[in-house]
CSV table of C-alpha atoms in Angstrom, one decimal:
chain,number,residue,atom,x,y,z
A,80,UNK,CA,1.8,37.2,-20.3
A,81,UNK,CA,3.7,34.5,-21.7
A,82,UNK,CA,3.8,31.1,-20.1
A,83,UNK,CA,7.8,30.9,-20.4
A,84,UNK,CA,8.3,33.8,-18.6
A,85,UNK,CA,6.0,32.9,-15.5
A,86,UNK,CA,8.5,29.2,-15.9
A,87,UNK,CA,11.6,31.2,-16.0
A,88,UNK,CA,10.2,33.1,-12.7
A,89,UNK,CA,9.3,30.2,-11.0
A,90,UNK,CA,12.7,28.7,-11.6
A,91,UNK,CA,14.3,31.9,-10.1
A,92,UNK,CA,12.2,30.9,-7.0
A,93,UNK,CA,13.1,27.5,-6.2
A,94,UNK,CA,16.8,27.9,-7.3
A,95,UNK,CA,16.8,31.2,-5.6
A,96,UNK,CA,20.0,32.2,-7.8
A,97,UNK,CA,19.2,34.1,-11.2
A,98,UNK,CA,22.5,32.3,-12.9
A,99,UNK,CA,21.0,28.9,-11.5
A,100,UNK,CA,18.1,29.6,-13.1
A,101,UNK,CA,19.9,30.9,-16.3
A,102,UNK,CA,21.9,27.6,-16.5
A,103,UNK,CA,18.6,25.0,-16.2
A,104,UNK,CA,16.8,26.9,-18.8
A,105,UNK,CA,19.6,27.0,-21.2
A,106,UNK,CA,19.3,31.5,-21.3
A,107,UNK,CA,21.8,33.2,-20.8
A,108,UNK,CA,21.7,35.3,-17.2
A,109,UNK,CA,21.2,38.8,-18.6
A,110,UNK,CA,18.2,37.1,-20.9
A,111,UNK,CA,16.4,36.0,-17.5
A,112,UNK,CA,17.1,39.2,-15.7
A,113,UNK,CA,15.1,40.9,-18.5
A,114,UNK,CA,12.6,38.5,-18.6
A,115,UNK,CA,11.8,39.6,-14.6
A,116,UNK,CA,12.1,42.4,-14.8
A,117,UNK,CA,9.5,42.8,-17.9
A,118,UNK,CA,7.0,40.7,-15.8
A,119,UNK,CA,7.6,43.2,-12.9
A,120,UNK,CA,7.0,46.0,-15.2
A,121,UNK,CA,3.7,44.7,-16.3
A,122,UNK,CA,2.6,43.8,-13.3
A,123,UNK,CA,4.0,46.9,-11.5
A,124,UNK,CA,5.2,45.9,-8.4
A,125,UNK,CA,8.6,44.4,-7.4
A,126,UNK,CA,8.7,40.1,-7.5
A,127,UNK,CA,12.1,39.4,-6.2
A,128,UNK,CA,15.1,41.0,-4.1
A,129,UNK,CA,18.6,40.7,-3.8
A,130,UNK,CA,20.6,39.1,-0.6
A,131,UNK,CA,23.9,38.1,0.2
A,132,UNK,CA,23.3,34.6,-1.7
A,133,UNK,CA,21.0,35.5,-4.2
A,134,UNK,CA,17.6,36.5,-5.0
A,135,UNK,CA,14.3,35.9,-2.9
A,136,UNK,CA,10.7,36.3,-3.8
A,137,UNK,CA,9.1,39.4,-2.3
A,138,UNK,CA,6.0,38.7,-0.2
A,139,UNK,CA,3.9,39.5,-3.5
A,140,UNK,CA,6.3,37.7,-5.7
A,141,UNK,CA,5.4,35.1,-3.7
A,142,UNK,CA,1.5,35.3,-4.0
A,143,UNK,CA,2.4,34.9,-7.6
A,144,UNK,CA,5.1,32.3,-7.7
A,145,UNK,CA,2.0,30.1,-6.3
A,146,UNK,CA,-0.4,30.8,-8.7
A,147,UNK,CA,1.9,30.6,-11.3
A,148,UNK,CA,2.7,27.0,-10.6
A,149,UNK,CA,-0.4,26.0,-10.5
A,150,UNK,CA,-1.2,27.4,-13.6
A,151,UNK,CA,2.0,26.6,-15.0
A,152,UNK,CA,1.2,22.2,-13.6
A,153,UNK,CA,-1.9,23.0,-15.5
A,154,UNK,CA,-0.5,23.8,-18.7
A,155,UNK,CA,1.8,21.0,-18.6
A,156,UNK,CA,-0.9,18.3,-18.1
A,157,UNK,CA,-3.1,19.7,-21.0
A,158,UNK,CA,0.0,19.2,-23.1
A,159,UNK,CA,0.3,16.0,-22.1
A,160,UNK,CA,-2.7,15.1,-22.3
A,161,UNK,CA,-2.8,16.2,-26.0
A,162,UNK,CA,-0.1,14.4,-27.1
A,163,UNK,CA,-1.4,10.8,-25.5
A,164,UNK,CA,-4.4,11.4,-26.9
A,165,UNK,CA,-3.0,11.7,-30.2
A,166,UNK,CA,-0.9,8.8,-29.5
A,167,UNK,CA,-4.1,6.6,-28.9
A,168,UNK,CA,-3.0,6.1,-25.7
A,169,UNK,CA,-4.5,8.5,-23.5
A,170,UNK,CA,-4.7,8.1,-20.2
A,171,UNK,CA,-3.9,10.1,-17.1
A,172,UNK,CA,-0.5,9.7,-15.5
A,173,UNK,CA,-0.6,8.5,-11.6
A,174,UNK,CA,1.4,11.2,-10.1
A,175,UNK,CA,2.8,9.9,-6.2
A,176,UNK,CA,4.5,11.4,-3.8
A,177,UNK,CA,6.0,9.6,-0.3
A,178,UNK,CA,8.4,10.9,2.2
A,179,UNK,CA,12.0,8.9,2.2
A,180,UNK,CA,11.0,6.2,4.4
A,181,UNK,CA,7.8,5.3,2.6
A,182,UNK,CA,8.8,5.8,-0.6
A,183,UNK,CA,11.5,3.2,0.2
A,184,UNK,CA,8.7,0.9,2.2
A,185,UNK,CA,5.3,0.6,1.3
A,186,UNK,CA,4.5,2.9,-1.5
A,187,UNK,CA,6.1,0.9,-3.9
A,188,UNK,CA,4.8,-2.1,-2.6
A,189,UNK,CA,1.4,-0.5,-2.9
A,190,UNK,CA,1.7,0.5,-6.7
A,191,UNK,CA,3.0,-3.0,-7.7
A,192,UNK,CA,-0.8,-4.1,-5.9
A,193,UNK,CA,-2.1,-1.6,-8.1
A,194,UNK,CA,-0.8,-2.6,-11.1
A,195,UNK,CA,-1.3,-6.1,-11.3
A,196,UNK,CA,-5.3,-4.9,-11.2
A,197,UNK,CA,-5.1,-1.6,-13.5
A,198,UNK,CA,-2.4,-3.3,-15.7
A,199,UNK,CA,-0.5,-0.6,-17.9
A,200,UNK,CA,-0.8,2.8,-16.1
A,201,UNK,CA,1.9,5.6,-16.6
A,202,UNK,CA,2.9,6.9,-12.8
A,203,UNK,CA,5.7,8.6,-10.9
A,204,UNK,CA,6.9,8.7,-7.8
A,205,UNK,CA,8.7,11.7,-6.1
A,206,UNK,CA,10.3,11.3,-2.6
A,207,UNK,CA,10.4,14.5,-0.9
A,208,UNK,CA,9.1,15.9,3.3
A,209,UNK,CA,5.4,16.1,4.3
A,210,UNK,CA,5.2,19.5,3.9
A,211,UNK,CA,7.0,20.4,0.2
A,212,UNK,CA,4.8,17.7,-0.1
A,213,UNK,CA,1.7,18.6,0.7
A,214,UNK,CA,1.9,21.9,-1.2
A,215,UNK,CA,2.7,20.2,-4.0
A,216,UNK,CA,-0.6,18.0,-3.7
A,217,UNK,CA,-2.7,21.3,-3.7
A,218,UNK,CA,-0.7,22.7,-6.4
A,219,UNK,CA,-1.9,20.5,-8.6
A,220,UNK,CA,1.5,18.4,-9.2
A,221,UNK,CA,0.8,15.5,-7.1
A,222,UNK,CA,-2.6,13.1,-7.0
A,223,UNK,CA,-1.7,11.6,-3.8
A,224,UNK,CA,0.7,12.2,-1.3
A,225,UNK,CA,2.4,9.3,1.8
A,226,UNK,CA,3.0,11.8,4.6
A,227,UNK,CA,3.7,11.6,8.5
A,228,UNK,CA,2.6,13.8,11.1
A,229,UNK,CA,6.3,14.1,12.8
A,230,UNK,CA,7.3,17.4,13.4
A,231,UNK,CA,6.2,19.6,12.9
A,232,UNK,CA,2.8,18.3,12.5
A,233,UNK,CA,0.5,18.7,9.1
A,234,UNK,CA,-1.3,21.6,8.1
A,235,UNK,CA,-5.3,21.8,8.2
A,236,UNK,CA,-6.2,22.5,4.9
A,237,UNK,CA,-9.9,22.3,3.4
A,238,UNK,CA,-8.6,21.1,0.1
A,239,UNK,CA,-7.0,18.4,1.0
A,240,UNK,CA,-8.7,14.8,2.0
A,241,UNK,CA,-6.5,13.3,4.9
A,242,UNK,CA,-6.6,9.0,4.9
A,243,UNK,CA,-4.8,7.8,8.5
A,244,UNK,CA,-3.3,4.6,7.5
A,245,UNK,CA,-1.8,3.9,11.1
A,246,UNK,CA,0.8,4.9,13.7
A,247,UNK,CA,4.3,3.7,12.5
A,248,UNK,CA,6.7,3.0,16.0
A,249,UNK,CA,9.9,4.3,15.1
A,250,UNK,CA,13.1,1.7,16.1
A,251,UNK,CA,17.0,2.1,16.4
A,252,UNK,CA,19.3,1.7,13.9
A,253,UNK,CA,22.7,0.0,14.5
A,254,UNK,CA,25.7,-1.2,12.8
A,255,UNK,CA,25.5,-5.5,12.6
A,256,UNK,CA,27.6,-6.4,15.5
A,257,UNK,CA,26.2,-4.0,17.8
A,258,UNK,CA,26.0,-4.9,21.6
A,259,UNK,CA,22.3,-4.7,21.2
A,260,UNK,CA,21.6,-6.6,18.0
A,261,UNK,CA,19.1,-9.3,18.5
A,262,UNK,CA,18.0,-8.0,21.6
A,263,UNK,CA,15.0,-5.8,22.2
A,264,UNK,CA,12.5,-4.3,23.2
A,265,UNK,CA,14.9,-1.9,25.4
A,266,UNK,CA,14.6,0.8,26.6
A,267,UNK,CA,16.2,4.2,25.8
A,268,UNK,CA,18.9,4.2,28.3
A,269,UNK,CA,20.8,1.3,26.7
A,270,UNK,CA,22.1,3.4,24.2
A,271,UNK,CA,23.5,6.4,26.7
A,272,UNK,CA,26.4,7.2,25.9
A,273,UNK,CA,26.3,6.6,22.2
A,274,UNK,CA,27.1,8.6,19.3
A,275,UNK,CA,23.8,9.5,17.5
A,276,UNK,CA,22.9,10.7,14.1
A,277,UNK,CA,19.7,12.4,12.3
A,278,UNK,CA,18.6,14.1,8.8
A,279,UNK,CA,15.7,15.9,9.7
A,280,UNK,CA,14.6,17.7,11.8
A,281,UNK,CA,11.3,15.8,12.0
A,282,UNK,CA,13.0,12.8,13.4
A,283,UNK,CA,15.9,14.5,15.4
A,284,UNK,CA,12.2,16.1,17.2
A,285,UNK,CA,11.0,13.3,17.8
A,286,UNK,CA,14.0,11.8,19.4
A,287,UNK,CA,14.5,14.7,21.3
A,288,UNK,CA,10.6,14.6,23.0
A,289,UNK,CA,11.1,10.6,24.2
A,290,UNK,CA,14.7,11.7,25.5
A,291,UNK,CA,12.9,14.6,27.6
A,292,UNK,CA,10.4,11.8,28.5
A,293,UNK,CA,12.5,9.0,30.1
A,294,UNK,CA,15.4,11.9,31.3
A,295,UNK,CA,18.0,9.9,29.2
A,296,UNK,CA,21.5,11.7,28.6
A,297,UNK,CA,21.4,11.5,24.7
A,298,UNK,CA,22.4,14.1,22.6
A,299,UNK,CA,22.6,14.1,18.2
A,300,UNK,CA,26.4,14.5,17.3
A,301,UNK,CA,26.1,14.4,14.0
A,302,UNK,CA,23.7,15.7,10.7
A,303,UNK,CA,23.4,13.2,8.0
A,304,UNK,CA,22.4,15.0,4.6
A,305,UNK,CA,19.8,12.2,4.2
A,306,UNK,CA,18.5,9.2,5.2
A,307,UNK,CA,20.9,7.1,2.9
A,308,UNK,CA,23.3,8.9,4.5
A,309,UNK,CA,22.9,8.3,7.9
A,310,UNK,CA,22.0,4.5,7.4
A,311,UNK,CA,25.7,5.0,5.8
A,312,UNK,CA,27.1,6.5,9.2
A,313,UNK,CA,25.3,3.3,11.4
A,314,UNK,CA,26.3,0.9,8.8
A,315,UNK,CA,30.2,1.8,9.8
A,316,UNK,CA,29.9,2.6,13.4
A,317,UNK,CA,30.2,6.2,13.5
A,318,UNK,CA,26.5,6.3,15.0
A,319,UNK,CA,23.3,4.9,15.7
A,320,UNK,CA,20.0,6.8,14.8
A,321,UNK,CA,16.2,6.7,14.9
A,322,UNK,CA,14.1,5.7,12.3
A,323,UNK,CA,10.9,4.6,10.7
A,324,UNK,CA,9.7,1.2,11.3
A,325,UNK,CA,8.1,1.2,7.9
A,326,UNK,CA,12.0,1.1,6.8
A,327,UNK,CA,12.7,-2.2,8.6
A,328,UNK,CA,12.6,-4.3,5.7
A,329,UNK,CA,14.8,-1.6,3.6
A,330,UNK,CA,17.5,-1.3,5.3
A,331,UNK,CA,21.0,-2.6,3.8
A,332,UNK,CA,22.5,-5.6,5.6
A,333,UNK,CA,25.0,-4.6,7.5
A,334,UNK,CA,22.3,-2.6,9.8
A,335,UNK,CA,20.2,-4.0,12.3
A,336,UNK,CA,17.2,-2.5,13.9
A,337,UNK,CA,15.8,-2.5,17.7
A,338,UNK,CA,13.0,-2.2,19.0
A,339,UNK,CA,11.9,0.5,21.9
A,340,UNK,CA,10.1,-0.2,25.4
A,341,UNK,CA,7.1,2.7,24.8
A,342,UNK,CA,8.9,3.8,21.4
A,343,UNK,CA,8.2,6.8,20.2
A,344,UNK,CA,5.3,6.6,17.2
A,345,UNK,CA,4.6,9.0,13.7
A,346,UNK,CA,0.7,9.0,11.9
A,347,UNK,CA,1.4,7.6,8.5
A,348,UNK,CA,-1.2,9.3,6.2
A,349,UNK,CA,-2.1,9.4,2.4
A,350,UNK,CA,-3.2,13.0,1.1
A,351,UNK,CA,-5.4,13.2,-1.3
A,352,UNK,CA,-6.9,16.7,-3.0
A,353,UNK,CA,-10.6,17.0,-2.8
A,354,UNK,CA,-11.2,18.1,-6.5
A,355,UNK,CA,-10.3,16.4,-9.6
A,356,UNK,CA,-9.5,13.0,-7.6
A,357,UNK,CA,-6.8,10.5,-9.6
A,358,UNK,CA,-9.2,7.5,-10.6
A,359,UNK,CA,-6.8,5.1,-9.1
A,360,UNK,CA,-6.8,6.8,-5.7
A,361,UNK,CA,-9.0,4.7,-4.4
A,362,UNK,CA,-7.4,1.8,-5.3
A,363,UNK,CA,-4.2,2.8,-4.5
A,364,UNK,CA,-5.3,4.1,-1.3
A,365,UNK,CA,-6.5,0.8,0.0
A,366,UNK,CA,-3.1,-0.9,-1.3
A,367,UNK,CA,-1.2,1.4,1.1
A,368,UNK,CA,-3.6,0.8,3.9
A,369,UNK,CA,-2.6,-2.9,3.2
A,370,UNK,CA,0.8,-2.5,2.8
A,371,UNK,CA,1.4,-0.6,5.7
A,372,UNK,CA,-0.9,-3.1,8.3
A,373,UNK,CA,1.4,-6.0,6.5
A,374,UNK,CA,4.5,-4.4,7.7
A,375,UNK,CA,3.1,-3.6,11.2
A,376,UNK,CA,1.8,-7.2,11.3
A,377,UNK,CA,5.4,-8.3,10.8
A,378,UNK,CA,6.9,-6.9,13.5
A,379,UNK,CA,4.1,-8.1,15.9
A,380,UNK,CA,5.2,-11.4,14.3
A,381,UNK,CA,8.6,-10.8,15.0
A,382,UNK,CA,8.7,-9.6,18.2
A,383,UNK,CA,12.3,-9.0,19.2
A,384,UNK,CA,12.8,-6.2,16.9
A,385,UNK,CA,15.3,-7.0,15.0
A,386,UNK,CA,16.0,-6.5,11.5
């Protein structure tokens, strides 16, 4: 089986359109239909199916969309290992991955600690959910992982090392201005009647499990498509919204954050896969634990909660 093919499958999958796929790989859609349909032949069973908005791995099209990106994550790192070897510069890339909030908090604060002490180091960072996340780490794609536990929850998984860094209170975003700027901690109820806003469904849970708790009338009006986006919807008063602590120090300047009475709190975690380790994992690990206890220690500091 040729490598290009399995690529060209695994495209399919993600993109879940075969003219999607067609148009990233530069082929022409009738050249990947053939190439599936060859590696169905030779593997005799059926890998995807047709719906109403595309194509969709079958459940052992699946099983082998998985191996095949692991294999295919392999392939790529040989290859560049190769070629920085040959360069004289060889060295294993630092491949990171952080939810939103962390990546724009205390990952990168960690890897600038990191660097000052391994000097030049090639790295990445991709921002993405825990749990794309996390299957990514045991796919071989990631070396170490910033994850919550927010809903719904991380997976046990043998292969994976799981670092607790701390619990992370989540605050309330509002627009400067705000009736409740420079005040806090309050509690839930003075923001009844407001217009609220979320991203993911992680956070609108987690919202919706303290309203249940203090029996506060609060309901999410609007979806945001990300988190830039609904610090975009606070920032002009359409809405206020919950989120991260960690992102206290990120947020632009026309928003303001609050602090909670009894606010409800996410684990903050680093992944890490049990085989092959990164050599700066360890380091790096230990930069986030001191990032994220800096940021914790400011708002102990601060006290008012806000932002």
């Amino acid at each position: 089986m040729e490598l290009d093919v399995w690529r060209t499958f695994v495209t399919v999958c993600r993109l879940g359109s075969l003219s999607a796929a067609a148009a990233e790989l530069h082929h022409t859609q009738s050249a990947v239909s053939r190439q599936i349909a060859g590696l169905e032949r030779e593997l005799g069973v059926a890998l995807v199916e047709r719906h109403a908005r595309g194509v969709r791995a079958t459940p052992a099209g699946e099983v082998f969309r998985r191996h095949a990106l692991t294999t295919l994550n392999e392939a790529d790192r040989a290859v560049r290992a190769v070629r920085d070897a040959a360069d004289g510069t060889y060295g294993r890339p630092l491949a990171v991955g952080a939810t939103p909030s962390l990546a724009a908090g205390i990952v990168p604060e960690a890897l600038r600690a990191l660097l000052r002490g391994t000097g030049p180091l090639r790295w990445t960072l991709l921002p993405g959910l825990s749990a794309p996340l996390h299957q990514r780490l045991i796919s071989g794609d990631l070396d170490i992982a910033a994850v919550t536990d927010a809903p719904p929850g991380l997976p046990q998984d043998s292969r994976v090392e799981r670092h607790f860094l701390g619990l992370d209170d989540m605050v309330v975003a509002v627009p400067a201005g705000h009736p409740q700027a420079g005040r806090g901690p309050v509690p839930l109820r003075a923001f009844a009647g407001a217009t609220w806003t979320e991203d993911n469904d992680g956070s609108a849970a987690l919202l919706r499990q303290h309203v249940a708790r203090t029996g506060v009338d609060i309901a999410i009006d609007i979806t945001a498509a990300d988190l830039p986006g609904k610090l975009a919807l606070v920032a002009t008063g359409h809405a206020i919204a919950l989120i991260p602590g960690v992102l206290r120090r990120a947020v632009r300047a026309d928003v303001t954050t609050v602090t909670l009475v009894g606010p409800p709190t996410r684990g903050i975690y680093a992944l890490t896969p049990r085989r092959d380790p990164h050599p700066c994992t360890a380091a790096l690990l230990d930069h986030l634990d001191s990032a994220f206890r800096a940021v914790r220690s400011e708002r102990t500091e601060d006290g008012d909660g806000t932002g």
